[in-house]
Short mmCIF file of N, CA, C and O in Angstrom, two decimals:
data_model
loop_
_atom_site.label_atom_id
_atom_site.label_comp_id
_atom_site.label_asym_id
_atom_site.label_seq_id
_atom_site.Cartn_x
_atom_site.Cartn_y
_atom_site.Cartn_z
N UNK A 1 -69.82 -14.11 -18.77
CA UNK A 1 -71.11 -14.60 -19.16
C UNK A 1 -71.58 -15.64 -18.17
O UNK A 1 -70.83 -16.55 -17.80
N UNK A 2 -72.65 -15.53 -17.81
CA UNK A 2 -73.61 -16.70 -17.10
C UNK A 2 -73.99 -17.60 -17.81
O UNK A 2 -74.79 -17.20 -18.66
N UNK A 3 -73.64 -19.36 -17.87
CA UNK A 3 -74.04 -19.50 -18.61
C UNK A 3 -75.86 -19.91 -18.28
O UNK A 3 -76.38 -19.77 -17.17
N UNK A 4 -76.41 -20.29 -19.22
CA UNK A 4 -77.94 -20.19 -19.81
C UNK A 4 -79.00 -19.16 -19.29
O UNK A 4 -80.21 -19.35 -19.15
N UNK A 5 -78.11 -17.72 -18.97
CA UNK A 5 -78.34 -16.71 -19.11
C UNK A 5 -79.20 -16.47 -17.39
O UNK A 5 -79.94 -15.52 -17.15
N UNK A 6 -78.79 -17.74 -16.24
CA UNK A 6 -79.31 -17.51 -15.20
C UNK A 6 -78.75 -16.60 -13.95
O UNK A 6 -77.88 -15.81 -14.31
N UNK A 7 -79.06 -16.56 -12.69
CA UNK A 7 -78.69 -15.49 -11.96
C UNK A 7 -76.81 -16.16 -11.24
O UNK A 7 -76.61 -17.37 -11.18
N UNK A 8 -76.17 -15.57 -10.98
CA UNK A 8 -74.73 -15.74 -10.34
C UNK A 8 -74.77 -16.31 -9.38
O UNK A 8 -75.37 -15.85 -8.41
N UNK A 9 -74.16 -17.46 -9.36
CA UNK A 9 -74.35 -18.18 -7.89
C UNK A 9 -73.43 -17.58 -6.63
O UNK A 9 -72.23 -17.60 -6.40
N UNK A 10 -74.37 -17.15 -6.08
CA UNK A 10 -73.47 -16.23 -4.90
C UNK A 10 -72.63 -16.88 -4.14
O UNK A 10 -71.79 -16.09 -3.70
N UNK A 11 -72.46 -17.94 -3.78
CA UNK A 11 -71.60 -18.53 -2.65
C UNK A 11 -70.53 -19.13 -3.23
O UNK A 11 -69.70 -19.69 -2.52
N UNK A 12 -70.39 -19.09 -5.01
CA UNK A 12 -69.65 -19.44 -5.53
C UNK A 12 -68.67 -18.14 -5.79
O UNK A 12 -67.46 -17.97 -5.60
N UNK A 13 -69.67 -17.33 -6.29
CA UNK A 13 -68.75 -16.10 -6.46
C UNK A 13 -67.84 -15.76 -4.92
O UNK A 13 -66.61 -15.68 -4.90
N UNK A 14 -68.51 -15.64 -4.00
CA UNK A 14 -67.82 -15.26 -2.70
C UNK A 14 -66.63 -15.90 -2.53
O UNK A 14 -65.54 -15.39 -2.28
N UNK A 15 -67.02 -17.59 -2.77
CA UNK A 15 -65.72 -18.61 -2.96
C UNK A 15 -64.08 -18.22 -3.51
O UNK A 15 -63.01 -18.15 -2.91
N UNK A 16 -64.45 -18.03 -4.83
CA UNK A 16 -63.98 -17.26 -5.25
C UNK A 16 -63.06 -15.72 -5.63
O UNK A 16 -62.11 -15.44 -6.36
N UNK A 17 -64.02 -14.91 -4.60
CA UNK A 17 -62.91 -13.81 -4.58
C UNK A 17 -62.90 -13.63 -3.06
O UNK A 17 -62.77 -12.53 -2.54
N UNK A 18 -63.04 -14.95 -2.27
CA UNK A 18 -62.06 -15.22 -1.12
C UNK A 18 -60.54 -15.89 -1.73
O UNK A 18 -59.45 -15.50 -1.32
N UNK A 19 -60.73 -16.93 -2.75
CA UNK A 19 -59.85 -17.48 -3.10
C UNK A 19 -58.60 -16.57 -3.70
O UNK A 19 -57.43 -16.93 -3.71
N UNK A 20 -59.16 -15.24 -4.21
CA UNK A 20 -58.04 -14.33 -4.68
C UNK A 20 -57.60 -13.85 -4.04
O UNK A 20 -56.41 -13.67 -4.28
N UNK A 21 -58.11 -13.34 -2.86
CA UNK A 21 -57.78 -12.45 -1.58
C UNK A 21 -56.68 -13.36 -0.64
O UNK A 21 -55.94 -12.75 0.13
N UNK A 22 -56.61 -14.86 -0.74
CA UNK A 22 -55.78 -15.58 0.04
C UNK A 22 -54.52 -15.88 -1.72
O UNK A 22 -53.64 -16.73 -1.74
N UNK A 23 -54.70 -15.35 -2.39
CA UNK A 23 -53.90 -15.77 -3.62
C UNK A 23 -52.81 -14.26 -3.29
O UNK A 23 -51.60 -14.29 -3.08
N UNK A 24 -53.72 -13.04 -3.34
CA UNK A 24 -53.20 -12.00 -3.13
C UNK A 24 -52.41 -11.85 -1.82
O UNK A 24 -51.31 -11.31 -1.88
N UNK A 25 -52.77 -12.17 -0.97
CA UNK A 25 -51.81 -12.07 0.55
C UNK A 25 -50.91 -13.33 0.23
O UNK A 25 -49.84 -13.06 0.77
N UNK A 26 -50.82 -14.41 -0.29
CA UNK A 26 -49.50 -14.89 -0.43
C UNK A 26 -48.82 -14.64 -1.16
O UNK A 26 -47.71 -15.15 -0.99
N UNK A 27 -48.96 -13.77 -2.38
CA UNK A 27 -48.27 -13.32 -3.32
C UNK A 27 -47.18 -12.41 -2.56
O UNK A 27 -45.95 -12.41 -2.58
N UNK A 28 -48.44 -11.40 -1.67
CA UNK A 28 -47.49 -10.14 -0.63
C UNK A 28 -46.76 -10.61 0.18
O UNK A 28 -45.74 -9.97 0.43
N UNK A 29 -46.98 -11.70 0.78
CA UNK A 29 -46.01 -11.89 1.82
C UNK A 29 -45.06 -12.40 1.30
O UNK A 29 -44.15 -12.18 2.10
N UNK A 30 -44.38 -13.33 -0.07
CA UNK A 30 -43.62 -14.22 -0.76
C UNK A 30 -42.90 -12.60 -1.07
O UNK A 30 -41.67 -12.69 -0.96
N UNK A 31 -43.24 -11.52 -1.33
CA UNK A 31 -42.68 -10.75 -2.35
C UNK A 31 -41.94 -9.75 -0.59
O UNK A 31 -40.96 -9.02 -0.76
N UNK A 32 -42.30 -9.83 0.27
CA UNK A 32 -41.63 -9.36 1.20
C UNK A 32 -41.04 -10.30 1.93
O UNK A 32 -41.11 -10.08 3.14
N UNK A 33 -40.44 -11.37 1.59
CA UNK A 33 -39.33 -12.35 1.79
C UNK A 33 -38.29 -12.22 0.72
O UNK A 33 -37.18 -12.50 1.16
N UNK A 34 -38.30 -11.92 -0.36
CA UNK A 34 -37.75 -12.03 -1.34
C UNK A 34 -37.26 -10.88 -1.67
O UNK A 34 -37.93 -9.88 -1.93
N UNK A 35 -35.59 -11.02 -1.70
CA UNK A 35 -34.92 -10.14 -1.82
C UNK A 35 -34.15 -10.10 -3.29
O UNK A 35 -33.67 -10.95 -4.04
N UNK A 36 -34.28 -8.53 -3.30
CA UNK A 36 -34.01 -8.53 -5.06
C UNK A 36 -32.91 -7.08 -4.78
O UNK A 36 -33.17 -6.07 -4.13
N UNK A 37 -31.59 -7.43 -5.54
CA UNK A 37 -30.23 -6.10 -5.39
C UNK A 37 -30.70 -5.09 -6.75
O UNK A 37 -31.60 -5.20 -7.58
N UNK A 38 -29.64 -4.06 -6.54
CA UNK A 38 -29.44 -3.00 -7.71
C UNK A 38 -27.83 -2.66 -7.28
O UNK A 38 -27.36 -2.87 -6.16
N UNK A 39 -27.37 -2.29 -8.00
CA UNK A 39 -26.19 -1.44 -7.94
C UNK A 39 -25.69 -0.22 -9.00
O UNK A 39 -26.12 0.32 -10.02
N UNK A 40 -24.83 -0.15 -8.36
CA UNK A 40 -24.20 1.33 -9.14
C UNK A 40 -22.87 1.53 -9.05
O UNK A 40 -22.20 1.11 -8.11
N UNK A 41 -22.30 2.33 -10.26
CA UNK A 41 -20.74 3.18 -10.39
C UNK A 41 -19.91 1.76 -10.26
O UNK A 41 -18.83 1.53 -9.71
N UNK A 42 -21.04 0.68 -11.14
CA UNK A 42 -20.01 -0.55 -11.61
C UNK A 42 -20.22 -1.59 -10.95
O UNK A 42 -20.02 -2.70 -11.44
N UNK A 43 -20.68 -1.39 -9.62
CA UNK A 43 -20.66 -2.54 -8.74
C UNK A 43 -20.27 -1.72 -7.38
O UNK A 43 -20.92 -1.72 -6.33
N UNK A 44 -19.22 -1.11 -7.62
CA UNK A 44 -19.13 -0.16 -6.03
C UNK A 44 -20.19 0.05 -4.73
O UNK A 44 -19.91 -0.06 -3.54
N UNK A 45 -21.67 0.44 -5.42
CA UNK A 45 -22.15 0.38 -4.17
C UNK A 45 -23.57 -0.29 -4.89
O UNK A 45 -24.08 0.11 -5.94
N UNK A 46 -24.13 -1.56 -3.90
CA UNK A 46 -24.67 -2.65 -4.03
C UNK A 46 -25.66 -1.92 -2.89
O UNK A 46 -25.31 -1.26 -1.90
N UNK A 47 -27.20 -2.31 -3.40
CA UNK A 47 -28.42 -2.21 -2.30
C UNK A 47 -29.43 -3.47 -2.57
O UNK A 47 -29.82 -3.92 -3.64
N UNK A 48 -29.72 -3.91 -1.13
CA UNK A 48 -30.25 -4.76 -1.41
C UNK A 48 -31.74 -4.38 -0.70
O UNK A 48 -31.71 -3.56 0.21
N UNK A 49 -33.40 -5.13 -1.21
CA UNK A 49 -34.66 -4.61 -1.04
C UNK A 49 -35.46 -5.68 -0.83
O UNK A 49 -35.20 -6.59 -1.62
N UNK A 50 -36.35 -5.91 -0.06
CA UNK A 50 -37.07 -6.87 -0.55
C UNK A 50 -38.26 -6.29 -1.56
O UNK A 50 -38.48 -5.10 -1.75
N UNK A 51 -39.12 -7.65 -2.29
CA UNK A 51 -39.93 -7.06 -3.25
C UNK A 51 -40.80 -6.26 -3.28
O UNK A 51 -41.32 -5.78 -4.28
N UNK A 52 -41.17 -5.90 -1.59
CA UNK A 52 -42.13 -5.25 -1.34
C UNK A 52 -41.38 -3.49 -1.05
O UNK A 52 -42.11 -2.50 -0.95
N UNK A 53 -40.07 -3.43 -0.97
CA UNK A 53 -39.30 -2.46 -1.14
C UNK A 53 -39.04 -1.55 0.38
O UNK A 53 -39.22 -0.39 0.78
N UNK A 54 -38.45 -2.97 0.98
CA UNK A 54 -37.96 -2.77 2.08
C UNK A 54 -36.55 -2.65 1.88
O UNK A 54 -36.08 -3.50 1.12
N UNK A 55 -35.59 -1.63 2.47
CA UNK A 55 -34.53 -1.33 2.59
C UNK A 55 -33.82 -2.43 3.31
O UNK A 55 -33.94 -2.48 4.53
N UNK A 56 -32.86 -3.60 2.50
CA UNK A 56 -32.08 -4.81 3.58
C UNK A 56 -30.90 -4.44 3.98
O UNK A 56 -30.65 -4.13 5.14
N UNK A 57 -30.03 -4.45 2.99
CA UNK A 57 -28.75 -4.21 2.76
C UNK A 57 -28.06 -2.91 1.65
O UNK A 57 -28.63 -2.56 0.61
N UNK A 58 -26.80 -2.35 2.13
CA UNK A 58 -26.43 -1.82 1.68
C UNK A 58 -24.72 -1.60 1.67
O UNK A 58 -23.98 -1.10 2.52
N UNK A 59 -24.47 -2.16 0.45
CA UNK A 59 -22.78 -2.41 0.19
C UNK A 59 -21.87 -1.38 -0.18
O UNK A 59 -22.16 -0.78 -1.22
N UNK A 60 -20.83 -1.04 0.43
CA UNK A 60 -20.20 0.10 -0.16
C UNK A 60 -18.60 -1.07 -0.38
O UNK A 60 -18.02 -1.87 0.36
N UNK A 61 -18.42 -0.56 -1.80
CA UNK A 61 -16.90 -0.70 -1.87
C UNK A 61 -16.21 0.62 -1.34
O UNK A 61 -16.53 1.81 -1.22
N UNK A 62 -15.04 -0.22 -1.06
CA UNK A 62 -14.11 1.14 0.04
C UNK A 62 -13.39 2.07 -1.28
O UNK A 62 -13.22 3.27 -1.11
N UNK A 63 -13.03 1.46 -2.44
CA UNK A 63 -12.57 2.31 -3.64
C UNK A 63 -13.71 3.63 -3.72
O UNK A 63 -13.40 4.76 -4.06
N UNK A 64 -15.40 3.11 -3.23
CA UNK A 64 -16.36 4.32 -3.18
C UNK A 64 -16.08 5.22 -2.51
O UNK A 64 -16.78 6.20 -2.77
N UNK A 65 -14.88 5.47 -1.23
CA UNK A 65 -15.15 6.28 -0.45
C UNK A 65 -13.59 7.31 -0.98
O UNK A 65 -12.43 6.91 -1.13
N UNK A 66 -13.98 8.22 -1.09
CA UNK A 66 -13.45 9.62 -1.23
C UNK A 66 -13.69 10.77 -0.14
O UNK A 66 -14.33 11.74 -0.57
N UNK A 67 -13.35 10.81 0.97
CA UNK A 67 -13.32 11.86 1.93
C UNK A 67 -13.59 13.38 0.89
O UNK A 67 -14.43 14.26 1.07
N UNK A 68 -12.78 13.30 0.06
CA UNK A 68 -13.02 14.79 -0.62
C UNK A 68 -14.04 15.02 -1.54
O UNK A 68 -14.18 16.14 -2.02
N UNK A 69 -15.00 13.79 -1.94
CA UNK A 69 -16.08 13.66 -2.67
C UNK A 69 -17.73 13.10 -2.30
O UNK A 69 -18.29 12.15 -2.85
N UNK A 70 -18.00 13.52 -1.78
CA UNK A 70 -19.19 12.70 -0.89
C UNK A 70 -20.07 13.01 -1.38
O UNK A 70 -21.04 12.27 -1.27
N UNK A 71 -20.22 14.35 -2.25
CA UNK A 71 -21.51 13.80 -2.94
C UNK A 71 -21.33 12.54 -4.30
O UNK A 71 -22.31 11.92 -4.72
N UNK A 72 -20.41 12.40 -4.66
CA UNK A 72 -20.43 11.51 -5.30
C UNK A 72 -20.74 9.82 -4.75
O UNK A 72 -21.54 8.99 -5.18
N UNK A 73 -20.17 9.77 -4.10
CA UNK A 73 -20.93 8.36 -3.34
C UNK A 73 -22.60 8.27 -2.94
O UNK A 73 -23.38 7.32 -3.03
N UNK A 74 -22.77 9.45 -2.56
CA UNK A 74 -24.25 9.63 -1.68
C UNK A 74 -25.16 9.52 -3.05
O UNK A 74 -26.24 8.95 -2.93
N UNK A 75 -24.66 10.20 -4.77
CA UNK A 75 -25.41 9.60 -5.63
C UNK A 75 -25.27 8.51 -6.30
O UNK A 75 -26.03 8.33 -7.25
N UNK A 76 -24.03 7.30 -5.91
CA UNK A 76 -24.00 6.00 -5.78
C UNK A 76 -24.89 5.27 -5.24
O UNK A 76 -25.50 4.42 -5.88
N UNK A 77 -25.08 5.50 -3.97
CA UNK A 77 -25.91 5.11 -3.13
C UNK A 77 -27.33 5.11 -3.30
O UNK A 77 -27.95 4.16 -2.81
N UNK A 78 -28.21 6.36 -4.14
CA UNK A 78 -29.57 6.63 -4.34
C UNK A 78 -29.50 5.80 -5.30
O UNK A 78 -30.12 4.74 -5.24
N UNK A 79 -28.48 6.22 -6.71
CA UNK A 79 -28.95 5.15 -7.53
C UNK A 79 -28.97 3.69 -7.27
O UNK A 79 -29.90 3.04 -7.74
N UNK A 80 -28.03 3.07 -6.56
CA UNK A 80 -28.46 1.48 -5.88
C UNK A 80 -29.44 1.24 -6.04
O UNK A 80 -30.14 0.54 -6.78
N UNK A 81 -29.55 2.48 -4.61
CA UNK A 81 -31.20 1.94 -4.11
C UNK A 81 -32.51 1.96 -5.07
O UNK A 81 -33.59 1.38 -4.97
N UNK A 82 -32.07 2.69 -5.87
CA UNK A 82 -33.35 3.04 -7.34
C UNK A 82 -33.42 2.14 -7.87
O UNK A 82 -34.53 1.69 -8.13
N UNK A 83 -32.31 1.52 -8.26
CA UNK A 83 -32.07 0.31 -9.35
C UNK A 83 -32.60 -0.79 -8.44
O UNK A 83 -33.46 -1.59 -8.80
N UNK A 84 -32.04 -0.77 -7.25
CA UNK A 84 -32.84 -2.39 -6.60
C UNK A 84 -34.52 -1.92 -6.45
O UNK A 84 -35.39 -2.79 -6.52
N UNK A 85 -34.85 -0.60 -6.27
CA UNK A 85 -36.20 -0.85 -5.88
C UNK A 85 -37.01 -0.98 -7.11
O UNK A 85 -38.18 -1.35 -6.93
N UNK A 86 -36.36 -0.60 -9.15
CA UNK A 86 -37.02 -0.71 -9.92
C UNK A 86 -37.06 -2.43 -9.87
O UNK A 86 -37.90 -3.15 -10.41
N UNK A 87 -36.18 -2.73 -9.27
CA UNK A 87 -36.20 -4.29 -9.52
C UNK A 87 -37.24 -4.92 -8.88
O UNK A 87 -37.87 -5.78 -9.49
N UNK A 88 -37.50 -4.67 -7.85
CA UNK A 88 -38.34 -4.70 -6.88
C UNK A 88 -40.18 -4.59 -7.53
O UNK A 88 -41.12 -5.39 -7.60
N UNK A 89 -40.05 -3.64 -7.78
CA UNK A 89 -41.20 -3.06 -9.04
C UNK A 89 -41.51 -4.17 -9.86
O UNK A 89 -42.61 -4.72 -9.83
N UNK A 90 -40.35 -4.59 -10.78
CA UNK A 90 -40.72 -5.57 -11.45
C UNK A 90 -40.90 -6.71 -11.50
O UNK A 90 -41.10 -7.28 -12.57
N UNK A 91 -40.88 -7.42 -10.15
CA UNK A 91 -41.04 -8.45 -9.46
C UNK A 91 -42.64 -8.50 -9.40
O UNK A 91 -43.54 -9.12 -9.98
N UNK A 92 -42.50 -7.30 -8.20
CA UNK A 92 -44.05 -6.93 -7.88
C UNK A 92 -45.44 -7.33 -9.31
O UNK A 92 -46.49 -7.98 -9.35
N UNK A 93 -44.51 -6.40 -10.42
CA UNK A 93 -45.73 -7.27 -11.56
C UNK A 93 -45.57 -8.14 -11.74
O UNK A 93 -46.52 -8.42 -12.47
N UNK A 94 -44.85 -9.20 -11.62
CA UNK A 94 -44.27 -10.50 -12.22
C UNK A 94 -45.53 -11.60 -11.07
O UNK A 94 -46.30 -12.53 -11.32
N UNK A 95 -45.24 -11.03 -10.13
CA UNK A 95 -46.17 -11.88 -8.77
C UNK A 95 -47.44 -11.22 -8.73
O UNK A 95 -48.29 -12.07 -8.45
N UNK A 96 -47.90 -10.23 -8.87
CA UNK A 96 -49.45 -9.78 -8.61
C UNK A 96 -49.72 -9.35 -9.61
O UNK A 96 -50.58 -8.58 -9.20
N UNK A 97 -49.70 -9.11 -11.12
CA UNK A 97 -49.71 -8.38 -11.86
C UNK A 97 -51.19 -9.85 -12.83
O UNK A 97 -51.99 -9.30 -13.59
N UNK A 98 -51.32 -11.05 -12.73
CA UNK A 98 -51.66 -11.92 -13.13
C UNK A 98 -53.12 -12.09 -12.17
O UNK A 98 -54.30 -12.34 -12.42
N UNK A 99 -52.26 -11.78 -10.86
CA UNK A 99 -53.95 -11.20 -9.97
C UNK A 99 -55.25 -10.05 -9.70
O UNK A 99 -56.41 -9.99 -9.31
N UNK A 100 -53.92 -9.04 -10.30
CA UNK A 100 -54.68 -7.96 -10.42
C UNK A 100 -55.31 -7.85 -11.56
O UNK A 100 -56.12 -6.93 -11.74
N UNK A 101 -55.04 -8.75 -12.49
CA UNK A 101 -55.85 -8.84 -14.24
C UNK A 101 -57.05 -9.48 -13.68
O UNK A 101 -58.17 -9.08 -14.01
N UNK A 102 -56.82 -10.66 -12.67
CA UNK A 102 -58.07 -11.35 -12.76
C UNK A 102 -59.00 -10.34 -11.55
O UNK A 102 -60.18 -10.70 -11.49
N UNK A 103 -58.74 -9.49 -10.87
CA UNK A 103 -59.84 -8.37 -10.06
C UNK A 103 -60.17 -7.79 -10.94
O UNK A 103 -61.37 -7.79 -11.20
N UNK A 104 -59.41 -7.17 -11.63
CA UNK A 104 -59.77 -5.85 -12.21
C UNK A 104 -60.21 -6.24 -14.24
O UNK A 104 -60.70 -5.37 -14.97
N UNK A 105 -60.01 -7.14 -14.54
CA UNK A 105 -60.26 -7.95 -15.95
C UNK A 105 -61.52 -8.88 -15.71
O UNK A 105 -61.67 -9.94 -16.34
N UNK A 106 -62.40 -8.45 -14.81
CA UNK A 106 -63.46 -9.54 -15.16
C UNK A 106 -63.42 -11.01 -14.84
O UNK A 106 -64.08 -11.91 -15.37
N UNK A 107 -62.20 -11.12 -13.54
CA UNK A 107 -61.93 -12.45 -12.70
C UNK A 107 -63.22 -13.17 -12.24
O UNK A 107 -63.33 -14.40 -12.31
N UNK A 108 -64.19 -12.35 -11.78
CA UNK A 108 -65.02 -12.72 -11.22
C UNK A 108 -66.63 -12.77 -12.23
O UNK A 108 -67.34 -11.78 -12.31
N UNK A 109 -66.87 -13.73 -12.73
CA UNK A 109 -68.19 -13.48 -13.60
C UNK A 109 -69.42 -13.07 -12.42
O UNK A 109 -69.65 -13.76 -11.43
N UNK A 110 -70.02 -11.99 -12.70
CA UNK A 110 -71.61 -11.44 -13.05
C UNK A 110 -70.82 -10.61 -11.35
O UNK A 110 -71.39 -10.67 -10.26
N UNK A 111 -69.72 -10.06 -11.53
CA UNK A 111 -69.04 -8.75 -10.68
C UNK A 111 -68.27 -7.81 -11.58
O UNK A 111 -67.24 -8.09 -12.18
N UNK A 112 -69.04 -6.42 -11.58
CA UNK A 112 -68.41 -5.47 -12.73
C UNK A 112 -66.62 -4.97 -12.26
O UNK A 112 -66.09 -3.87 -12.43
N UNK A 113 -66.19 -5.91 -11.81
CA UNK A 113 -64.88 -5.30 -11.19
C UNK A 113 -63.50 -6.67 -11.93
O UNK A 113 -62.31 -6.55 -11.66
#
């Protein structure tokens, strides 16, 4: 709502969803510093991501390795990486998820977005 029903002050609004746009790029760049793990088959094989779901690290316990079983490790390994990147995911809403309410929820008065 505007209040006393006058026109949107434009240089305020602009202010404004400049101010989100520098809210939003530090959110992204904090969330691709920030590294978040998953693991699997107990702990055996450990992956590590950043929030933005960059591939960092990846841990194998040596009890994981079976010469006569490799697909079993190799679906150690995906799930890791699944589990760190759902983690990853849920970061992601935890940090932009409060910004993207205010773009897309009516952040900006007398902007239909």
């Amino acid at each position: 709502m505007i209040p006393g029903g006058g026109q949107p002050n434009m240089q305020q609004l602009l202010q404004q969803a400049q101010k989100m746009q520098q809210d939003l790029a530090k959110a992204q760049e904090e969330l691709a510093r920030t590294e978040v793990d998953g693991q699997a088959g107990g702990g055996l094989v450990k992956a590590t991501v950043t929030g933005s779901g960059e591939l960092r690290s990846l841990k194998i316990d040596p009890k994981a390795v079976d010469p006569e079983d490799t697909e079993t490790l190799a679906d150690l390994i995906v799930a890791a990486v699944q589990a760190a990147n759902e983690n990853a995911q849920t970061l992601q809403q935890q940090k932009l998820g409060p910004l993207a309410q205010g773009l897309g929820g009516g952040g900006i008065p007398g902007l239909p977005f």
